[in-house]
Short mmCIF file of C-alpha atoms and ligand atoms in Angstrom, two decimals:
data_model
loop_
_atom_site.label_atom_id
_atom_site.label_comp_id
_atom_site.label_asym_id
_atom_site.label_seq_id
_atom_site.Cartn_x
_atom_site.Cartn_y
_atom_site.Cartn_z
CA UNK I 285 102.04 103.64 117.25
CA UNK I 286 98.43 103.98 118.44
CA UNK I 287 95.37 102.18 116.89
CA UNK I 288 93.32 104.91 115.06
CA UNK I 289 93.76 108.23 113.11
CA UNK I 290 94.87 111.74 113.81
CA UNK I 291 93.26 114.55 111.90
CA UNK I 292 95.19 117.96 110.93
CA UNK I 293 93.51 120.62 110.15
CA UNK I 294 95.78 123.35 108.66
CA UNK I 295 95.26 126.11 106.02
CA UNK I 296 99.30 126.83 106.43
CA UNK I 297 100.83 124.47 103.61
CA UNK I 298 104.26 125.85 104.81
CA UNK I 299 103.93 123.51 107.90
CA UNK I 300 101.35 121.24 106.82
CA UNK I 301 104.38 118.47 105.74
CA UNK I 302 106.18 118.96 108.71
CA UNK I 303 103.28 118.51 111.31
CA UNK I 304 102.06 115.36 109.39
CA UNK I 305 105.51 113.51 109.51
CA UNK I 306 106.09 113.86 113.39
CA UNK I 307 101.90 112.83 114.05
CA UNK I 308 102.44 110.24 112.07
CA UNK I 309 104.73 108.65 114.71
CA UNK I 310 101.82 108.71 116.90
CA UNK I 311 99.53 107.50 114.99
CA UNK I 312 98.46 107.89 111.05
CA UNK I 313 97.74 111.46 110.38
CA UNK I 314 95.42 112.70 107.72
CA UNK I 315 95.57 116.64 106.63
CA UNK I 316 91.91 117.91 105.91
CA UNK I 317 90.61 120.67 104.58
CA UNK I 318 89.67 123.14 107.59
CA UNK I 319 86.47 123.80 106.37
CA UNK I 320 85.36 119.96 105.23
CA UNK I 321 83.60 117.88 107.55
CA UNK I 322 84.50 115.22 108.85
CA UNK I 323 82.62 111.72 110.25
CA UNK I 324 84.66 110.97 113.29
CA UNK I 325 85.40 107.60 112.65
CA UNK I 326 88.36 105.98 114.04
CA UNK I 327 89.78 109.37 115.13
CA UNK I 328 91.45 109.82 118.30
CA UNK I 329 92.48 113.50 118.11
CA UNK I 330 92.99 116.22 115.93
CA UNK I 331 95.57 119.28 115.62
CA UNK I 332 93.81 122.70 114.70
CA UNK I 333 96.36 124.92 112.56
CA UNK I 334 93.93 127.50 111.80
CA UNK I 335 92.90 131.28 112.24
CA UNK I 336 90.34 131.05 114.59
CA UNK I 337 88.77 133.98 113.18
CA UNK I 338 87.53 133.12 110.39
CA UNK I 339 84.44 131.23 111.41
CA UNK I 340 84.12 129.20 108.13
CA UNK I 341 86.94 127.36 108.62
CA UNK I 342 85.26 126.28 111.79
CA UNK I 343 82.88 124.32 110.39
CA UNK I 344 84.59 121.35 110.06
CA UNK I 345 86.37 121.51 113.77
CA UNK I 346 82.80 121.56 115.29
CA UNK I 347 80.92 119.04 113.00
CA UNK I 348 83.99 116.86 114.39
CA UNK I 349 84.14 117.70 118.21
CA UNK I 350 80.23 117.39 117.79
CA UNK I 351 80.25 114.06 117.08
CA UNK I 352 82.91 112.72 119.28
CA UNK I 353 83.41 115.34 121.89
CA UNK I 354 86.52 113.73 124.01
CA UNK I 355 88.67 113.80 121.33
CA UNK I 356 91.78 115.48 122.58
CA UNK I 357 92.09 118.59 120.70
CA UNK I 358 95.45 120.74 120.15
CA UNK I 359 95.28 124.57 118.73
CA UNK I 360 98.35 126.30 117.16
CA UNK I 361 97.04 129.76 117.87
CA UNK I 362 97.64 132.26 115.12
CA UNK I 363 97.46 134.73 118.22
CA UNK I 364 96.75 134.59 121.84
CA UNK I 365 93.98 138.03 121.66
CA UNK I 366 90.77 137.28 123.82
CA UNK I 367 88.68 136.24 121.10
CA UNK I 368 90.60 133.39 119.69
CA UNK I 369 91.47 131.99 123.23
CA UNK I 370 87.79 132.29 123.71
CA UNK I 371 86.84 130.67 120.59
CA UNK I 372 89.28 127.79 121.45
CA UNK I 373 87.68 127.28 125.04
CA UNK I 374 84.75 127.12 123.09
CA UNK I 375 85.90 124.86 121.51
CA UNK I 376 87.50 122.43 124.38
CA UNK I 377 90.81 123.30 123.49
CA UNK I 378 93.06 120.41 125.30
CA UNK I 379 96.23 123.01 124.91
CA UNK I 380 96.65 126.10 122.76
CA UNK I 381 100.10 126.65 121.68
CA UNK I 382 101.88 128.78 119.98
CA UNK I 383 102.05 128.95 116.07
CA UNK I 384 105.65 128.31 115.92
CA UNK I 385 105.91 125.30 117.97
CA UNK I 386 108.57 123.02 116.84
CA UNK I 387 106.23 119.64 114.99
CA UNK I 388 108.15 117.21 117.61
CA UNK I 389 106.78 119.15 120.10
CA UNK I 390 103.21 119.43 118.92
CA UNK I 391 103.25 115.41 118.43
CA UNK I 392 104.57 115.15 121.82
CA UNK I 393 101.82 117.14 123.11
CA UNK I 394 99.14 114.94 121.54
CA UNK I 395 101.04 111.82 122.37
CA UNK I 396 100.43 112.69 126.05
CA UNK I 397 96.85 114.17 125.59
CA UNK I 398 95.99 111.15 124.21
CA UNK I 399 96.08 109.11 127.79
CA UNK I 400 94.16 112.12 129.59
CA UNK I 401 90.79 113.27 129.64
CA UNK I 402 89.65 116.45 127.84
CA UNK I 403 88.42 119.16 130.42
CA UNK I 404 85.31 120.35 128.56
CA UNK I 405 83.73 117.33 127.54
CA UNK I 406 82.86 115.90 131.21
CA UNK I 407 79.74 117.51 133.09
CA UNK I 408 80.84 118.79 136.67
CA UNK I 409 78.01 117.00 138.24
CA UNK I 410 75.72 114.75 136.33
CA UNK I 411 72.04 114.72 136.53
CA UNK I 412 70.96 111.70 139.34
CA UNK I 413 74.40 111.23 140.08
CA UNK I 414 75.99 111.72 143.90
CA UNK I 415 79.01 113.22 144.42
CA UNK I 416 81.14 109.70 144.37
CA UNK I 417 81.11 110.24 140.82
CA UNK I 418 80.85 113.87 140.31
CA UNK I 419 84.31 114.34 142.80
CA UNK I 420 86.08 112.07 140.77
CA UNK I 421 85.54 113.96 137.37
CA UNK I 422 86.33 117.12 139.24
CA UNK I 423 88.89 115.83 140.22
CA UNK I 424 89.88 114.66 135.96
CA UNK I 425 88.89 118.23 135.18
CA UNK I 426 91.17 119.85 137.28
CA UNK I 427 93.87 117.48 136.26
CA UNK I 428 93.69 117.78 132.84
CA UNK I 429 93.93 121.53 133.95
CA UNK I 430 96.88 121.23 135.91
CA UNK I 431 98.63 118.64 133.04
CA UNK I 432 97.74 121.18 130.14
CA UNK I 433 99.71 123.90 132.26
CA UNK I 434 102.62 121.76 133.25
CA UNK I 435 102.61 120.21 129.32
CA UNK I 436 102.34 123.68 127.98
CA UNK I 437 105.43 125.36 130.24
CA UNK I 438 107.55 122.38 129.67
CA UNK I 439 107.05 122.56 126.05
CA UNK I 440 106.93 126.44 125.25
CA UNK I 441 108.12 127.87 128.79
CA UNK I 442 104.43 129.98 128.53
CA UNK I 443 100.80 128.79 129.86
CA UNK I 444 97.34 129.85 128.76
CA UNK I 445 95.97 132.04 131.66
CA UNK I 446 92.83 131.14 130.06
CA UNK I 447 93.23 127.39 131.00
CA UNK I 448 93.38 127.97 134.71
CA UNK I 449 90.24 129.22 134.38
CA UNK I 450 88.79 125.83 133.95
CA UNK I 451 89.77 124.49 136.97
CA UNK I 452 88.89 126.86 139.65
CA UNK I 453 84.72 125.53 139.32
CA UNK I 454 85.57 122.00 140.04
CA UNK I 455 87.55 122.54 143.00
CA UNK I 456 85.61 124.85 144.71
CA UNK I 457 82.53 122.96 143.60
CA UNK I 458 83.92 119.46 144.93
CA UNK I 459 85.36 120.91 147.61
CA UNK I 460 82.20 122.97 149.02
CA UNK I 461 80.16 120.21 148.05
CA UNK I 462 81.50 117.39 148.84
CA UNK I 463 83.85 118.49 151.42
CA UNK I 464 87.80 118.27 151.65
CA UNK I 465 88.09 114.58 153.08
CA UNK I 466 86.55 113.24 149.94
CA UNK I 467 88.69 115.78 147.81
CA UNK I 468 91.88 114.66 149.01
CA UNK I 469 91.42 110.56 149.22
CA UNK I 470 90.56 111.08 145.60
CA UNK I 471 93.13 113.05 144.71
CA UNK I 472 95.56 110.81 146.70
CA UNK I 473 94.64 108.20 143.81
CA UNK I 474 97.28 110.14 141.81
CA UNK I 475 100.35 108.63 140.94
CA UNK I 476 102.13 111.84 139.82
CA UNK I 477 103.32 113.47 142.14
CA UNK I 478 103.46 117.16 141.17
CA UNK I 479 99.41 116.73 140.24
CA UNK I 480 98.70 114.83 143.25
CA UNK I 481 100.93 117.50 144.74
CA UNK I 482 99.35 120.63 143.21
CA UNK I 483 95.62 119.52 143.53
CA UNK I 484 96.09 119.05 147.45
CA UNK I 485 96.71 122.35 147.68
CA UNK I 486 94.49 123.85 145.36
CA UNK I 487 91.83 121.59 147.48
CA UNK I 488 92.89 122.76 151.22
CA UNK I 489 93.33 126.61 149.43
CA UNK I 490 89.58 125.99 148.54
CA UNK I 491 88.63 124.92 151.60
CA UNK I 492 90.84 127.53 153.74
CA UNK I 493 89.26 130.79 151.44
CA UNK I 494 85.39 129.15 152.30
CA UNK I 495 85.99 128.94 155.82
CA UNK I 496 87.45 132.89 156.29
CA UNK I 497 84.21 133.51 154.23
CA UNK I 498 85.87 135.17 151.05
CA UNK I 499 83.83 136.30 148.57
CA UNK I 500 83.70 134.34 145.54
CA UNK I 501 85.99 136.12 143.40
CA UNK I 502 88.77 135.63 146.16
CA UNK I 503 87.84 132.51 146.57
CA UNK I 504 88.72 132.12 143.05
CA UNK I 505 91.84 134.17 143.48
CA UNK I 506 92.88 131.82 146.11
CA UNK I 507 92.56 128.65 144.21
CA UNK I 508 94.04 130.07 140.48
CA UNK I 509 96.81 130.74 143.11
CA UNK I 510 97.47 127.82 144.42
CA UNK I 511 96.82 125.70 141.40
CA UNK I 512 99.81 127.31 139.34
CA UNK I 513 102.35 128.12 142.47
CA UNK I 514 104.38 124.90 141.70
CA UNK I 515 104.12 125.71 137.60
CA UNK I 516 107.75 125.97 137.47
CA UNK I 517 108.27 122.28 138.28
CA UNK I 518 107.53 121.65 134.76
CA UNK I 519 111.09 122.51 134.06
CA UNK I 520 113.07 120.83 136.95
CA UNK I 521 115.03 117.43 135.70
CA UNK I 522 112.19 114.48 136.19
CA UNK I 523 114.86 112.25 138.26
CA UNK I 524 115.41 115.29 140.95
CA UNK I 525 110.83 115.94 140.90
CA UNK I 526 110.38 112.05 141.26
CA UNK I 527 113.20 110.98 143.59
CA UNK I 528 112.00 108.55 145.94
CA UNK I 529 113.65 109.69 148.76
CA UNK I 530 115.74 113.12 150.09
CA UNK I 531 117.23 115.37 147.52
CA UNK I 532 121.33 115.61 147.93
CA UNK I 533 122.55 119.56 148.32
CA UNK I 534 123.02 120.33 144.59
CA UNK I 535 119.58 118.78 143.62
CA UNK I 536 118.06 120.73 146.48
CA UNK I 537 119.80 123.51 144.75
CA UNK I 538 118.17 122.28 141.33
CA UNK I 539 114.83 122.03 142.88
CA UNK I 540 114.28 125.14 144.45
CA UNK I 541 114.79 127.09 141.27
CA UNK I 542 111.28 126.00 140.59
CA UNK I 543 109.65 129.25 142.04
CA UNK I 544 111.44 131.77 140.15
CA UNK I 545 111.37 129.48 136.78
CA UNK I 546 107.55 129.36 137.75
CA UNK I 547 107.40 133.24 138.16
CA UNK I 548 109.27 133.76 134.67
CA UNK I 549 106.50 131.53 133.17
CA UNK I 550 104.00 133.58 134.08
CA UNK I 551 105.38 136.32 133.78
CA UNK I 552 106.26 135.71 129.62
CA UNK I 553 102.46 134.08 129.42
CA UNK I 554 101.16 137.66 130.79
CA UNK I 555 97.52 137.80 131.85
CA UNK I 556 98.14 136.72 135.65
CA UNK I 557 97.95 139.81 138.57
CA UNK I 558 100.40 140.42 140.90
CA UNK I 559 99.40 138.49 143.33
CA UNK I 560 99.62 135.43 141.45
CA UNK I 561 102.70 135.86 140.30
CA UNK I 562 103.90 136.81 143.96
CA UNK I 563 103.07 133.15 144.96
CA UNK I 564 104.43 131.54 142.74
CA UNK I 565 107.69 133.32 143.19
CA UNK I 566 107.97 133.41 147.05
CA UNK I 567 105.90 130.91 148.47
CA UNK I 568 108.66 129.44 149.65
CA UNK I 569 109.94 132.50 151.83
CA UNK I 570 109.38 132.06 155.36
CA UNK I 571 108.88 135.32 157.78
CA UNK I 572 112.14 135.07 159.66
CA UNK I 573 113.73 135.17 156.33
CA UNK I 574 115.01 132.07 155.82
CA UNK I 575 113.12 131.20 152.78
CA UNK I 576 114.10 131.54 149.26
CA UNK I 577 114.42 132.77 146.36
CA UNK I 578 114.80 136.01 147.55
CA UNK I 579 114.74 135.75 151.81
CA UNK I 580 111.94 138.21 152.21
CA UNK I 581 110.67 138.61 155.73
CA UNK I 582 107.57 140.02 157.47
CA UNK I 583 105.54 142.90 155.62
CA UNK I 584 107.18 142.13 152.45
CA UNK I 585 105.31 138.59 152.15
CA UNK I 586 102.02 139.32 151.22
CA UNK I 587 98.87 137.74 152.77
CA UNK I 588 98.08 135.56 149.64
CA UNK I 589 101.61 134.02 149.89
CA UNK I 590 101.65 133.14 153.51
CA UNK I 591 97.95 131.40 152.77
CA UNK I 592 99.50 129.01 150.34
CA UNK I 593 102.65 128.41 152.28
CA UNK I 594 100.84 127.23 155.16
CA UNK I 595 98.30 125.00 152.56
CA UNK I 596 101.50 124.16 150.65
CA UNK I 597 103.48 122.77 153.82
CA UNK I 598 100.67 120.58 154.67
CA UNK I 599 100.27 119.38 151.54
CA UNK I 600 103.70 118.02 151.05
CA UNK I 601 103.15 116.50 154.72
CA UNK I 602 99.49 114.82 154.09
CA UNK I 603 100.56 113.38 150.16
CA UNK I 604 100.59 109.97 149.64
CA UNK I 605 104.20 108.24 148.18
CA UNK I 606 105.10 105.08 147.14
CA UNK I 607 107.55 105.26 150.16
CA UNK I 608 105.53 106.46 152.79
CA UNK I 609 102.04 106.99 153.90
CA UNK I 610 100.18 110.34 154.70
CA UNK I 611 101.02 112.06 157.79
CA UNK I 612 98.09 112.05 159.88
CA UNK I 613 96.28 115.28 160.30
CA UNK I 614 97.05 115.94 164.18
CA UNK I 615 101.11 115.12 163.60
CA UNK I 616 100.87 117.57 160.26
CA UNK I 617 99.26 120.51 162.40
CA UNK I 618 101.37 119.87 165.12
CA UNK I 619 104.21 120.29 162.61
CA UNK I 620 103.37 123.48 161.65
CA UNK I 621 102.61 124.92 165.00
CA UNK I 622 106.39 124.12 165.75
CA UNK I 623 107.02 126.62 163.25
CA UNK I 624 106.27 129.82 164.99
CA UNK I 625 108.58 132.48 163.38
CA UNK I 626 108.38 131.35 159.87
CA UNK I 627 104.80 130.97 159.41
CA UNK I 628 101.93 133.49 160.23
CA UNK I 629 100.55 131.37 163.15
CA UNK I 630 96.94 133.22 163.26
CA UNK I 631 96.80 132.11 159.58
CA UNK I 632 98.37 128.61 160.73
CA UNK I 633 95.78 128.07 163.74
CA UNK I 634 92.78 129.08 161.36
CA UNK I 635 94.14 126.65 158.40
CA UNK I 636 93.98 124.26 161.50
CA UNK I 637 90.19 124.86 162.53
CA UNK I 638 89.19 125.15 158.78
CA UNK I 639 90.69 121.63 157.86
CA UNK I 640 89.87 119.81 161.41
CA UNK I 641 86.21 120.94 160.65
CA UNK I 642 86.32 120.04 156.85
FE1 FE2 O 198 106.89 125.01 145.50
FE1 FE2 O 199 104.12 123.26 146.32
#
């Protein structure tokens, strides 16, 4: 159990017992009235069972976050409309989940959002500071980001579109800023390999959409895309993700379900376009047709999708792993040049100039 107190705020009484007994296995949980306020104390997080609508029960949930504002912070929302998500945003909601989840589940949830930082809290870029410091909380933000989404689909099989929206600023921002070298040795720093995974891409996505001079909105598009492709990893057996080494046939099998699990994700969570959801499904289809899940080929893989194939190829060639070190950048690109056929190689030879440049 973990030194300090968890706070529950609930105006259910129906689940108030439940939710108590599994926090307290983290660590001692006291219910308070939602609208009471609260002197932070020893607190180390809190679990928000309220309607978000009614703002007096709010009270107490900001006089708390006010005065210790990286508490991690879990929502059971009452629904998922725009203005509660908003109001929990607002509020620096660590995950929103559903009001039904199972209490085991919840206290999971704040058992592993107690080792992570909270996105909101943590100022993109600091007054006086350089970017040494300010890349390296990006870089926090945007995996908090990617670890609500991954904690969120493993535990519900949904995601809060809303969430992604948090990370797209500190990649681009890093990214533009700082430039992509700096992006990925910090991101390299990450032992997980599905984040370390996930933010590579998001960061050479970044970097890719700046240098064909997309506007900001595809820009954005770009990187919401590429942060979520791999969401469907959250459900794929942890021994076949971590593996040190090559996957045997039937776990390749396992693996590569990821993509459509991902797409079903998003496609219960709603709230993500088209072409989001086309990534995530088939950005492992190659042009010839040899790809999966569903062997498209040519015109039928849009432009999106072959952007984050090539940016998700040479991610999984440039990440760091206890068993072996990055590729360097000249082998990687000369790597995917020897894949004319299955990758758009006018896309492939820009990626090339846009990274070599970075
Ligand atoms: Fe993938
Ligand atoms: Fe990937």
């Amino acid at each position: 159990m973990r030194p300090g107190t968890l706070v529950l705020f609930t105006d259910r009484p129906a689940q108030r017992e439940g939710l108590l007994r599994a926090l307290d296995a983290v660590a001692p949980c006291h219910p308070r009235d939602a609208a009471a306020v609260v002197p932070a104390g020893d607190c180390i997080g809190f679990v928000a069972d309220v309607d978000l609508l009614q703002p007096s029960l709010l009270r107490g949930l900001r006089a708390l976050i006010a005065e210790a504002p990286r508490l991690p912070r879990l929502f059971l929302m009452r629904d998922t409309g725009a203005r509660s998500l908003a109001t929990a945003r607002s509020l620096g909601a660590s995950l929103c989940l559903p009001p039904d989840t199972a209490a085991g589940a919840v206290a999971e949830a704040m058992r592993t959002h107690l080792t992570r930082p909270v996105p909101e809290a943590v100022p993109l870029r600091p007054a006086g500071s350089g970017w040494g410091t300010g890349i390296a909380q990006a870089a926090d933000r945007a995996g908090a980001v990617l670890a609500g989404l991954l904690d969120a689909a493993r535990l519900t099989g949904t995601v809060d579109p809303m969430l992604v929206e948090h990370g797209l600023d500190p990649i681009l921002g890093a990214v533009g800023e700082a430039g992509l070298g700096a992006w990925l040795d910090t991101v390299r720093a990450y032992d997980d390999a599905t984040y370390q995974h996930c933010l590579l891409v998001a960061g050479l996505a970044a970097t890719f959409a700046i240098d064909l001079g997309f506007s900001l909105r595809d820009r954005e598009q770009v990187v919401r895309a590429a942060l979520v492709h791999d969401v469907g990893k959250a459900l794929i057996p942890l021994e076949i993700l971590n593996k040190a080494g090559p996957l045997e046939p039937a776990e390749r099998t396992v693996m590569r379900t990821h993509a459509a699990l991902g797409h079903a994700i998003l496609v219960e969570a709603g709230g993500f376009d088209a072409s989001i959801l086309a990534v995530v499904r088939h950005h492992h289809e190659l042009l010839d047709g040899t790809g999966y899940p569903d062997r498209l080929s040519g015109d039928a893989i849009p432009d999106i999708v072959r952007m984050i194939t090539v940016c998700d190829i040479y991610a999984a060639l440039a990440e760091r792993r206890p068993y072996r070190a990055p590729m360097p950048p000249l082998e990687a690109f000369r790597i995917l040049r020897g894949m004319e056929g299955k990758l758009d190689m006018a896309l492939a030879r820009s990626f090339e100039r846009a990274v070599a440049k970075a």
